[in-house]
mmCIF file of C-alpha atoms and ligand atoms in Angstrom:
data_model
loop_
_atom_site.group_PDB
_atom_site.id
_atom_site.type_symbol
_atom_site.label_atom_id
_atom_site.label_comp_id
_atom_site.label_asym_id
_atom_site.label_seq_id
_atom_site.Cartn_x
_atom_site.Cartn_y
_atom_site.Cartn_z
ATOM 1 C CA UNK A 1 -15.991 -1.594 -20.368
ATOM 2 C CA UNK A 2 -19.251 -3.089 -19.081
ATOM 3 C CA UNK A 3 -22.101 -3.548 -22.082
ATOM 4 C CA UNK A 4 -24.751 -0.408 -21.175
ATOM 5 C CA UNK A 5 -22.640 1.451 -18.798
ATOM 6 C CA UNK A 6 -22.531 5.060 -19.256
ATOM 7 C CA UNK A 7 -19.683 6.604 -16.448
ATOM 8 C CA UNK A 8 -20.263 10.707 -16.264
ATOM 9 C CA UNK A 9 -16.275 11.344 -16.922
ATOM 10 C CA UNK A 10 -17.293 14.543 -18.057
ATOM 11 C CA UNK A 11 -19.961 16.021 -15.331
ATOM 12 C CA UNK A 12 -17.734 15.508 -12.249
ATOM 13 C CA UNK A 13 -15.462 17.886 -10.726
ATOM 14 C CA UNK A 14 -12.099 18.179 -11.357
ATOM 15 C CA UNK A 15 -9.334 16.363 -8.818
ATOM 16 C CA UNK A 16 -7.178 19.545 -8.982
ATOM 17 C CA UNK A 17 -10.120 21.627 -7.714
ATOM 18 C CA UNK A 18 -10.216 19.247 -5.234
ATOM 19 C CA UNK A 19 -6.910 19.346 -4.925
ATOM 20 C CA UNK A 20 -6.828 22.947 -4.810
ATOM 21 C CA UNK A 21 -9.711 22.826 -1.752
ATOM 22 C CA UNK A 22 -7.578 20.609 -0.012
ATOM 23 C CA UNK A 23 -4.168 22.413 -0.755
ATOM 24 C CA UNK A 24 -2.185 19.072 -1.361
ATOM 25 C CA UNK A 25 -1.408 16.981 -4.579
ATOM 26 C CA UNK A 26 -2.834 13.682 -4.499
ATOM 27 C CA UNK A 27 -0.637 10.400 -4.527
ATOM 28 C CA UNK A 28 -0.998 7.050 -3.770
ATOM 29 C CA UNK A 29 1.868 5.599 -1.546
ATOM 30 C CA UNK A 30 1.543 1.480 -1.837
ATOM 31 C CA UNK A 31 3.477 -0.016 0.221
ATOM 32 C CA UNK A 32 4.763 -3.763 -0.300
ATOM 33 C CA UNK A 33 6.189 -6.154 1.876
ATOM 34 C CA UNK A 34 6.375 -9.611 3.642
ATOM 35 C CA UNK A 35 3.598 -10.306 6.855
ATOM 36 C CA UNK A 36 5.893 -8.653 9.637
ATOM 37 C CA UNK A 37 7.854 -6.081 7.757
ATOM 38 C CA UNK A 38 6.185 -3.346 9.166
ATOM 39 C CA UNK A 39 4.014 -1.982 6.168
ATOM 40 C CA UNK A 40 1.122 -1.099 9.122
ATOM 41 C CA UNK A 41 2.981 0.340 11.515
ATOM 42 C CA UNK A 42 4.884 2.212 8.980
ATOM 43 C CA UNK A 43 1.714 3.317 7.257
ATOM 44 C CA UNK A 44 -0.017 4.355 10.401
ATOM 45 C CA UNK A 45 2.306 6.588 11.684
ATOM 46 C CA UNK A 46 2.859 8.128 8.067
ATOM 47 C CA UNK A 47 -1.056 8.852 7.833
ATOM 48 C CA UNK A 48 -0.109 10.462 11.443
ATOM 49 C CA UNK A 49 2.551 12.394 10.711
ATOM 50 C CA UNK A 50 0.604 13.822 7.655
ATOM 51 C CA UNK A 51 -2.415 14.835 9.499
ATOM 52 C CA UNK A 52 -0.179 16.345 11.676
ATOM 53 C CA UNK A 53 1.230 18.627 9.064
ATOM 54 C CA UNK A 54 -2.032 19.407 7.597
ATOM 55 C CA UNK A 55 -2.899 16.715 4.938
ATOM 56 C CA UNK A 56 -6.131 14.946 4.245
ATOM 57 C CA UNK A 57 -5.490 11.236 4.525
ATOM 58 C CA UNK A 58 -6.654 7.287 3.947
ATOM 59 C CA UNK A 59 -5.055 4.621 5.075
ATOM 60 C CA UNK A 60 -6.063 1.159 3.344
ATOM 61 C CA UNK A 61 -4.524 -1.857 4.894
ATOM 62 C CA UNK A 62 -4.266 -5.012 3.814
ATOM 63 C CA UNK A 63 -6.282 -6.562 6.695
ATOM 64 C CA UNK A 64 -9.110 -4.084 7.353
ATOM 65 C CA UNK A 65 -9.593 -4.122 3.811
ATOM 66 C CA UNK A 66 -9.971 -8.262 4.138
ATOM 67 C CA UNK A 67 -12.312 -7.610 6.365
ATOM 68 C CA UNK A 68 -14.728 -5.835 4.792
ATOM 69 C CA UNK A 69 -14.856 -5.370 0.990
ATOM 70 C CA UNK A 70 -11.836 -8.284 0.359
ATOM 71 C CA UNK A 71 -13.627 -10.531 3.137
ATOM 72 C CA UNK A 72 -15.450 -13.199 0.283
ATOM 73 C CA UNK A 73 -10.879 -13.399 -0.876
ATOM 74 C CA UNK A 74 -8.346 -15.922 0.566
ATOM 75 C CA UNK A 75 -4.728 -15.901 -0.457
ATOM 76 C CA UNK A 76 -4.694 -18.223 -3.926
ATOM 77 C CA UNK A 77 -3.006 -16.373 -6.956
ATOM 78 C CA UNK A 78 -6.363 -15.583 -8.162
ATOM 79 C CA UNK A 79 -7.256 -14.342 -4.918
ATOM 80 C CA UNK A 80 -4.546 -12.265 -4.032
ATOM 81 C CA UNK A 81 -4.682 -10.417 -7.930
ATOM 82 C CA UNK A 82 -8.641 -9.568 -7.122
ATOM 83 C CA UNK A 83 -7.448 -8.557 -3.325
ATOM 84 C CA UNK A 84 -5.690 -6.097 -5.182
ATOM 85 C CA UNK A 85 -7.474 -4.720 -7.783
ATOM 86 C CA UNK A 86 -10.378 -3.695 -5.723
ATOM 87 C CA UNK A 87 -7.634 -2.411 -3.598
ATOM 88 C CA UNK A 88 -6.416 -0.101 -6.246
ATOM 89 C CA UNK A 89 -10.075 0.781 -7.483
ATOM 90 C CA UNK A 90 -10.515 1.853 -3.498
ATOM 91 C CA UNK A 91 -7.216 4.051 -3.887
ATOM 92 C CA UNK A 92 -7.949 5.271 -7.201
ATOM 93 C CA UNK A 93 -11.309 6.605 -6.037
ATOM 94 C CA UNK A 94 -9.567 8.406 -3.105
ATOM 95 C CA UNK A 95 -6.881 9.572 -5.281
ATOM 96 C CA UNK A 96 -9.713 10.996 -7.534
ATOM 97 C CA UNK A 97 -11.203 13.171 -3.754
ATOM 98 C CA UNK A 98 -7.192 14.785 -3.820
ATOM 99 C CA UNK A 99 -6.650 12.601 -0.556
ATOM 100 C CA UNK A 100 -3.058 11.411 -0.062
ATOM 101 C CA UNK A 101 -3.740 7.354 0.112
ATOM 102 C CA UNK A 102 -1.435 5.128 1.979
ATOM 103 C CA UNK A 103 -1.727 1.572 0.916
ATOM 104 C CA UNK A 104 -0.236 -1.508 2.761
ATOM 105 C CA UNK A 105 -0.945 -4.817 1.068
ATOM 106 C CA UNK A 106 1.775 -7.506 0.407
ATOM 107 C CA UNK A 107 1.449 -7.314 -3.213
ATOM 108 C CA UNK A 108 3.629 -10.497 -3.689
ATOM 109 C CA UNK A 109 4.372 -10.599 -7.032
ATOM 110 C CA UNK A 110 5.429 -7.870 -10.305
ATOM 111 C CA UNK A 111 2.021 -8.996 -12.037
ATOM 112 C CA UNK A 112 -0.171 -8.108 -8.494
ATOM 113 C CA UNK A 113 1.976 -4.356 -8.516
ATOM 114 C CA UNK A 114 1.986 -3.779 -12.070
ATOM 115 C CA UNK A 115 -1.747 -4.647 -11.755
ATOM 116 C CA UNK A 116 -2.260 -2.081 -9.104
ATOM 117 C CA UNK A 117 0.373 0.484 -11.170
ATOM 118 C CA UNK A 118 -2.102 0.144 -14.180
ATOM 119 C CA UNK A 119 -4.575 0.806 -12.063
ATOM 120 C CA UNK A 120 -3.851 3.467 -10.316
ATOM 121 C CA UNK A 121 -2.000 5.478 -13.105
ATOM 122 C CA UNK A 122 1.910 5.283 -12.955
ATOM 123 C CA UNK A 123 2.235 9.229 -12.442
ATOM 124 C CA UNK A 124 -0.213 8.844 -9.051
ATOM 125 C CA UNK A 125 1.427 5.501 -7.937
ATOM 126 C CA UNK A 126 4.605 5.493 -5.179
ATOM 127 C CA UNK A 127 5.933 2.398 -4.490
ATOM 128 C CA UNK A 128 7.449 1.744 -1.422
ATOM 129 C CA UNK A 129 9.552 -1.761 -0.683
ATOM 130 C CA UNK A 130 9.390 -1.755 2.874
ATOM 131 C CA UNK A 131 12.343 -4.676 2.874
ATOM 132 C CA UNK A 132 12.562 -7.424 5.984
ATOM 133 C CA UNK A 133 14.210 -10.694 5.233
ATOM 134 C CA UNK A 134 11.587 -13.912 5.778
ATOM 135 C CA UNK A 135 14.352 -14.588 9.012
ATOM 136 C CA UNK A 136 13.619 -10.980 10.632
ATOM 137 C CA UNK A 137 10.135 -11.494 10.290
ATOM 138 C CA UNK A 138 9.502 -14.867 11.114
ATOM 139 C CA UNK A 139 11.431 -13.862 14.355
ATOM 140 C CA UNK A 140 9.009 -11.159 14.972
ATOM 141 C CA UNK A 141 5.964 -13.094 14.479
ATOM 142 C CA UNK A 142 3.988 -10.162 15.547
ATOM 143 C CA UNK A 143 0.558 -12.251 14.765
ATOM 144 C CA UNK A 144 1.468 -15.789 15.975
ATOM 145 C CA UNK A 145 1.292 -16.502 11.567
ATOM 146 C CA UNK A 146 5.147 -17.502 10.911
ATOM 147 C CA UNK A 147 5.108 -20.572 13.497
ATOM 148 C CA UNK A 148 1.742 -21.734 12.477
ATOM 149 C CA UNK A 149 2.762 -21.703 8.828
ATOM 150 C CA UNK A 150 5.888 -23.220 9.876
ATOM 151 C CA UNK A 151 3.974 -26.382 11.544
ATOM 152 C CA UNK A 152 1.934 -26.236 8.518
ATOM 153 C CA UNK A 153 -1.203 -25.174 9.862
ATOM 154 C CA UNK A 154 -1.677 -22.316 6.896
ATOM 155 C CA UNK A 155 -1.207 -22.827 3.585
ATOM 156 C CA UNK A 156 -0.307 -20.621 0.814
ATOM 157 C CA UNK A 157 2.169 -18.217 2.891
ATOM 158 C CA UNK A 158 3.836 -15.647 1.816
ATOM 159 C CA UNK A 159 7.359 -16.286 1.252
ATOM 160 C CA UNK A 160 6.983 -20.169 2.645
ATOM 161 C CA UNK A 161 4.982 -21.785 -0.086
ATOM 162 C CA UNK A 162 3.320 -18.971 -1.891
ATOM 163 C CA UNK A 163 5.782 -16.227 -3.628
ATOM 164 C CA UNK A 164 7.041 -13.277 -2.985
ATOM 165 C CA UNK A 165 9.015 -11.466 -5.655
ATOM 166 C CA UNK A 166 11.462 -8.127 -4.652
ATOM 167 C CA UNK A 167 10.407 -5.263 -6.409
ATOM 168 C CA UNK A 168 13.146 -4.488 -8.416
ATOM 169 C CA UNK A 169 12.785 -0.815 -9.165
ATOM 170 C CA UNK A 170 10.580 0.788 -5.909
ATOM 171 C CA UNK A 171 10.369 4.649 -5.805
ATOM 172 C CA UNK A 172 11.623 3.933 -2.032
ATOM 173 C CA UNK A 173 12.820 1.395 -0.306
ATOM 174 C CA UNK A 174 12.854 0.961 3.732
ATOM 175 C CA UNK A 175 15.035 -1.720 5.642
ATOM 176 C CA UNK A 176 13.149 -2.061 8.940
ATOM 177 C CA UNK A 177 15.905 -4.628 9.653
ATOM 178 C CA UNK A 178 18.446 -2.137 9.275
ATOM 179 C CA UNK A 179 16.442 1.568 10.206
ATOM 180 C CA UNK A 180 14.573 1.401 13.383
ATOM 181 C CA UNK A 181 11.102 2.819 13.272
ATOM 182 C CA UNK A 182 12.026 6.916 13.907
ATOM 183 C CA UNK A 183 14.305 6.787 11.070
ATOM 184 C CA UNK A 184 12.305 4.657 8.913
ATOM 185 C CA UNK A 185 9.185 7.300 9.282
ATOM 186 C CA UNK A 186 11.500 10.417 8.832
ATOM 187 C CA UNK A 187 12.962 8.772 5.230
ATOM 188 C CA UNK A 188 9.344 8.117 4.404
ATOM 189 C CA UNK A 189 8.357 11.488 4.771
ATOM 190 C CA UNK A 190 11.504 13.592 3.524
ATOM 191 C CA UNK A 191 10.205 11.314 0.395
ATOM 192 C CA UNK A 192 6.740 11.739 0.379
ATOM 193 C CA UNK A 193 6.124 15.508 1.490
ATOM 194 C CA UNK A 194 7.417 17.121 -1.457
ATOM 195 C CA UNK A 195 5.473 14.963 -3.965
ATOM 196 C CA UNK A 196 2.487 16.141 -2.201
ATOM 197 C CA UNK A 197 3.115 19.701 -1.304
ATOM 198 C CA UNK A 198 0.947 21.803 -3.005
ATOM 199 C CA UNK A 199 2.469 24.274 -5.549
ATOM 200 C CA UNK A 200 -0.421 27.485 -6.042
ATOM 201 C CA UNK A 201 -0.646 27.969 -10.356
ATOM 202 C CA UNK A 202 0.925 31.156 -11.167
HETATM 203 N N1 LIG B 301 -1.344 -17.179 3.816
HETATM 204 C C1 LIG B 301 -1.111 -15.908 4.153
HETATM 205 N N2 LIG B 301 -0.088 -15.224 3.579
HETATM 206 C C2 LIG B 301 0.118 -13.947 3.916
HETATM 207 N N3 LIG B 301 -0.622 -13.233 4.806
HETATM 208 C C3 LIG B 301 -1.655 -13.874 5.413
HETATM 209 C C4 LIG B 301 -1.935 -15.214 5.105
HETATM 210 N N4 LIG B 301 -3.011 -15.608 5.856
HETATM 211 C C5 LIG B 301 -3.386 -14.543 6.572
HETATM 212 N N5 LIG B 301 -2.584 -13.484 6.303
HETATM 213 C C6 LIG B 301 -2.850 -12.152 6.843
HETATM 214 O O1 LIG B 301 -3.260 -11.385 5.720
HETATM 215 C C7 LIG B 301 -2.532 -10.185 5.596
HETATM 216 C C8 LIG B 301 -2.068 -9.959 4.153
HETATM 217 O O2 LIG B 301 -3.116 -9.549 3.368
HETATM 218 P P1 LIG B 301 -2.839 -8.719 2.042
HETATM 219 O O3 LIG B 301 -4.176 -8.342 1.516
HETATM 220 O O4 LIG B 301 -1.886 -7.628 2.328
HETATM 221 O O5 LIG B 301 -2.133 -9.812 1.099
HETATM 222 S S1 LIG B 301 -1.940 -9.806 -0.488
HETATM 223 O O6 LIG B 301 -1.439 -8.467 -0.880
HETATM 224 O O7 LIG B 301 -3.223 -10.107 -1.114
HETATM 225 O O8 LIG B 301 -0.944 -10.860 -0.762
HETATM 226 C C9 LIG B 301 -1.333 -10.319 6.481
HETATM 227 O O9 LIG B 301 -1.180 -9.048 7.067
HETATM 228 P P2 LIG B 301 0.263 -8.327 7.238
HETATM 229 O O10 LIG B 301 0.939 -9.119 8.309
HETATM 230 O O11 LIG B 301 -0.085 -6.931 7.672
HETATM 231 O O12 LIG B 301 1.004 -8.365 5.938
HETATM 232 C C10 LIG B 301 -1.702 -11.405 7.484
HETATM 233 O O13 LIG B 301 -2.216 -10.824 8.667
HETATM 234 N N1 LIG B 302 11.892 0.179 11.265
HETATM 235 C C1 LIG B 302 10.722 -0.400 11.573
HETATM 236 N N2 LIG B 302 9.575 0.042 11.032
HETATM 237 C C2 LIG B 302 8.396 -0.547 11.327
HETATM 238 N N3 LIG B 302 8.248 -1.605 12.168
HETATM 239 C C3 LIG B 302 9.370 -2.091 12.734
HETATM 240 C C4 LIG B 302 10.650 -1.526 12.472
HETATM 241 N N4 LIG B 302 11.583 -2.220 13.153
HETATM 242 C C5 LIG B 302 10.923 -3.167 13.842
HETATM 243 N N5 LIG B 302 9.589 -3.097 13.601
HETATM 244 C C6 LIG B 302 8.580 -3.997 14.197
HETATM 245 O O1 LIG B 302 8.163 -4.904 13.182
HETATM 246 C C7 LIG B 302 6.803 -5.241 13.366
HETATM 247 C C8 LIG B 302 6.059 -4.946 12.071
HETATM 248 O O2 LIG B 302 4.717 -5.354 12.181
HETATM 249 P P1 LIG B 302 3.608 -4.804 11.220
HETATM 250 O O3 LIG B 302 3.699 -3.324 11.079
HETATM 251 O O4 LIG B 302 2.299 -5.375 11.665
HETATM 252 O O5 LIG B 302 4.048 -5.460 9.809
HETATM 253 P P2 LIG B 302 3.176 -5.769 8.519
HETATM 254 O O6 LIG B 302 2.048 -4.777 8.468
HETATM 255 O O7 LIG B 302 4.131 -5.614 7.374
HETATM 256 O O8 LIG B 302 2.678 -7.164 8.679
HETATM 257 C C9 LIG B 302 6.279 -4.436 14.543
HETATM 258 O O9 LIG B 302 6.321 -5.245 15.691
HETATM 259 C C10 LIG B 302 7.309 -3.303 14.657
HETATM 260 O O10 LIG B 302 7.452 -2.822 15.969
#
């Protein structure tokens, strides 16, 4: 911790009374995947279908995020680790209001997730591989990025000449090349809702 920095751990409310107010258990969903596998669109319409059912949301995504308190961070290693941990401080402080935090950043490599894991705390962390091959989403190209990177006009892209690294053992994992988008959403959220149900004490 910082020399002369005194946090007040012990004069702020509690995130179960918060919790409690809200009547929902806090989680953070982060949700990992290559540009075009459908981490936004998945993540949007889960922070949808929660509000819908009465849960108090935030939806961080990789690119808003870039463009605000990321926007000084381009995509080198070093980069991409400090992309994410302010990423996960963002989450953690939302996890700490009992909101339900849906995170979609690439999170390329098992160093960048366990960062955000450690983070986060591994009880309030769901990880979520939503799982297109490089092929599927190079043939959406849903920004125009795959065929510039292909002609070389951006470097360090995921999955072309900077890394990307399975996760091995995800809570979840979606195949958006398999599951069209209705099923996709409705296996997110038979996973998700119980974990954040709220459960009264005694
Ligand atoms: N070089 C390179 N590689 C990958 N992605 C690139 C790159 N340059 C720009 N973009 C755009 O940035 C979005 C990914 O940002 P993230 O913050 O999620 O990336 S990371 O987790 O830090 O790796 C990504 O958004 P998504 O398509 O939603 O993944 C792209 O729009
Ligand atoms: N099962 C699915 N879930 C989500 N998106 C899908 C699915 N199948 C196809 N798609 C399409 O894939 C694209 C994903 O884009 P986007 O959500 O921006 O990805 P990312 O945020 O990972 O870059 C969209 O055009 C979407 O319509």
């Amino acid at each position: 911790m910082a020399e002369n920095i005194h946090p007040i751990f012990d004069q702020t409310l509690s995130r179960t009374s918060k919790e409690e107010l809200l009547r929902q258990r806090a989680l953070v969903i982060w949700m990992v995947g290559l540009s075009g596998s459908g981490k936004s669109t998945l993540a949007k319409g889960l922070e949808f279908a929660l509000h819908q059912r009465g849960h108090l949301t935030q939806l961080l995504d990789g690119d808003n995020l870039r463009s605000g308190i990321n926007n000084n961070l381009g995509f080198s290693e070093t980069d991409r680790m400090e992309n994410i941990r302010r990423s996960a401080e963002a989450a953690k402080l939302f996890l700490s209001a009992g909101v339900v935090t849906i995170c979609s950043l690439i999170s390329p490599t098992s160093e960048i997730r366990n960062l955000a894991k450690s983070i986060i705390g591994e009880s309030n962390y769901y990880e979520v591989y939503i799982n297109a091959p490089f092929e599927v989403c190079a043939q959406r190209d849903v920004k125009g990025l795959y065929k510039k990177a292909l002609n070389g006009e951006i470097k360090n892209f995921t999955g072309l000449d900077a890394p990307f690294e399975e996760p091995q053992n995800p809570h979840l994992e979606i195949r958006t090349y398999q599951d069209n988008y209705e099923v996709s959403l409705q296996k997110l959220l038979d996973a998700i809702l119980p974990r954040i149900t709220f459960a009264a004490l005694g």
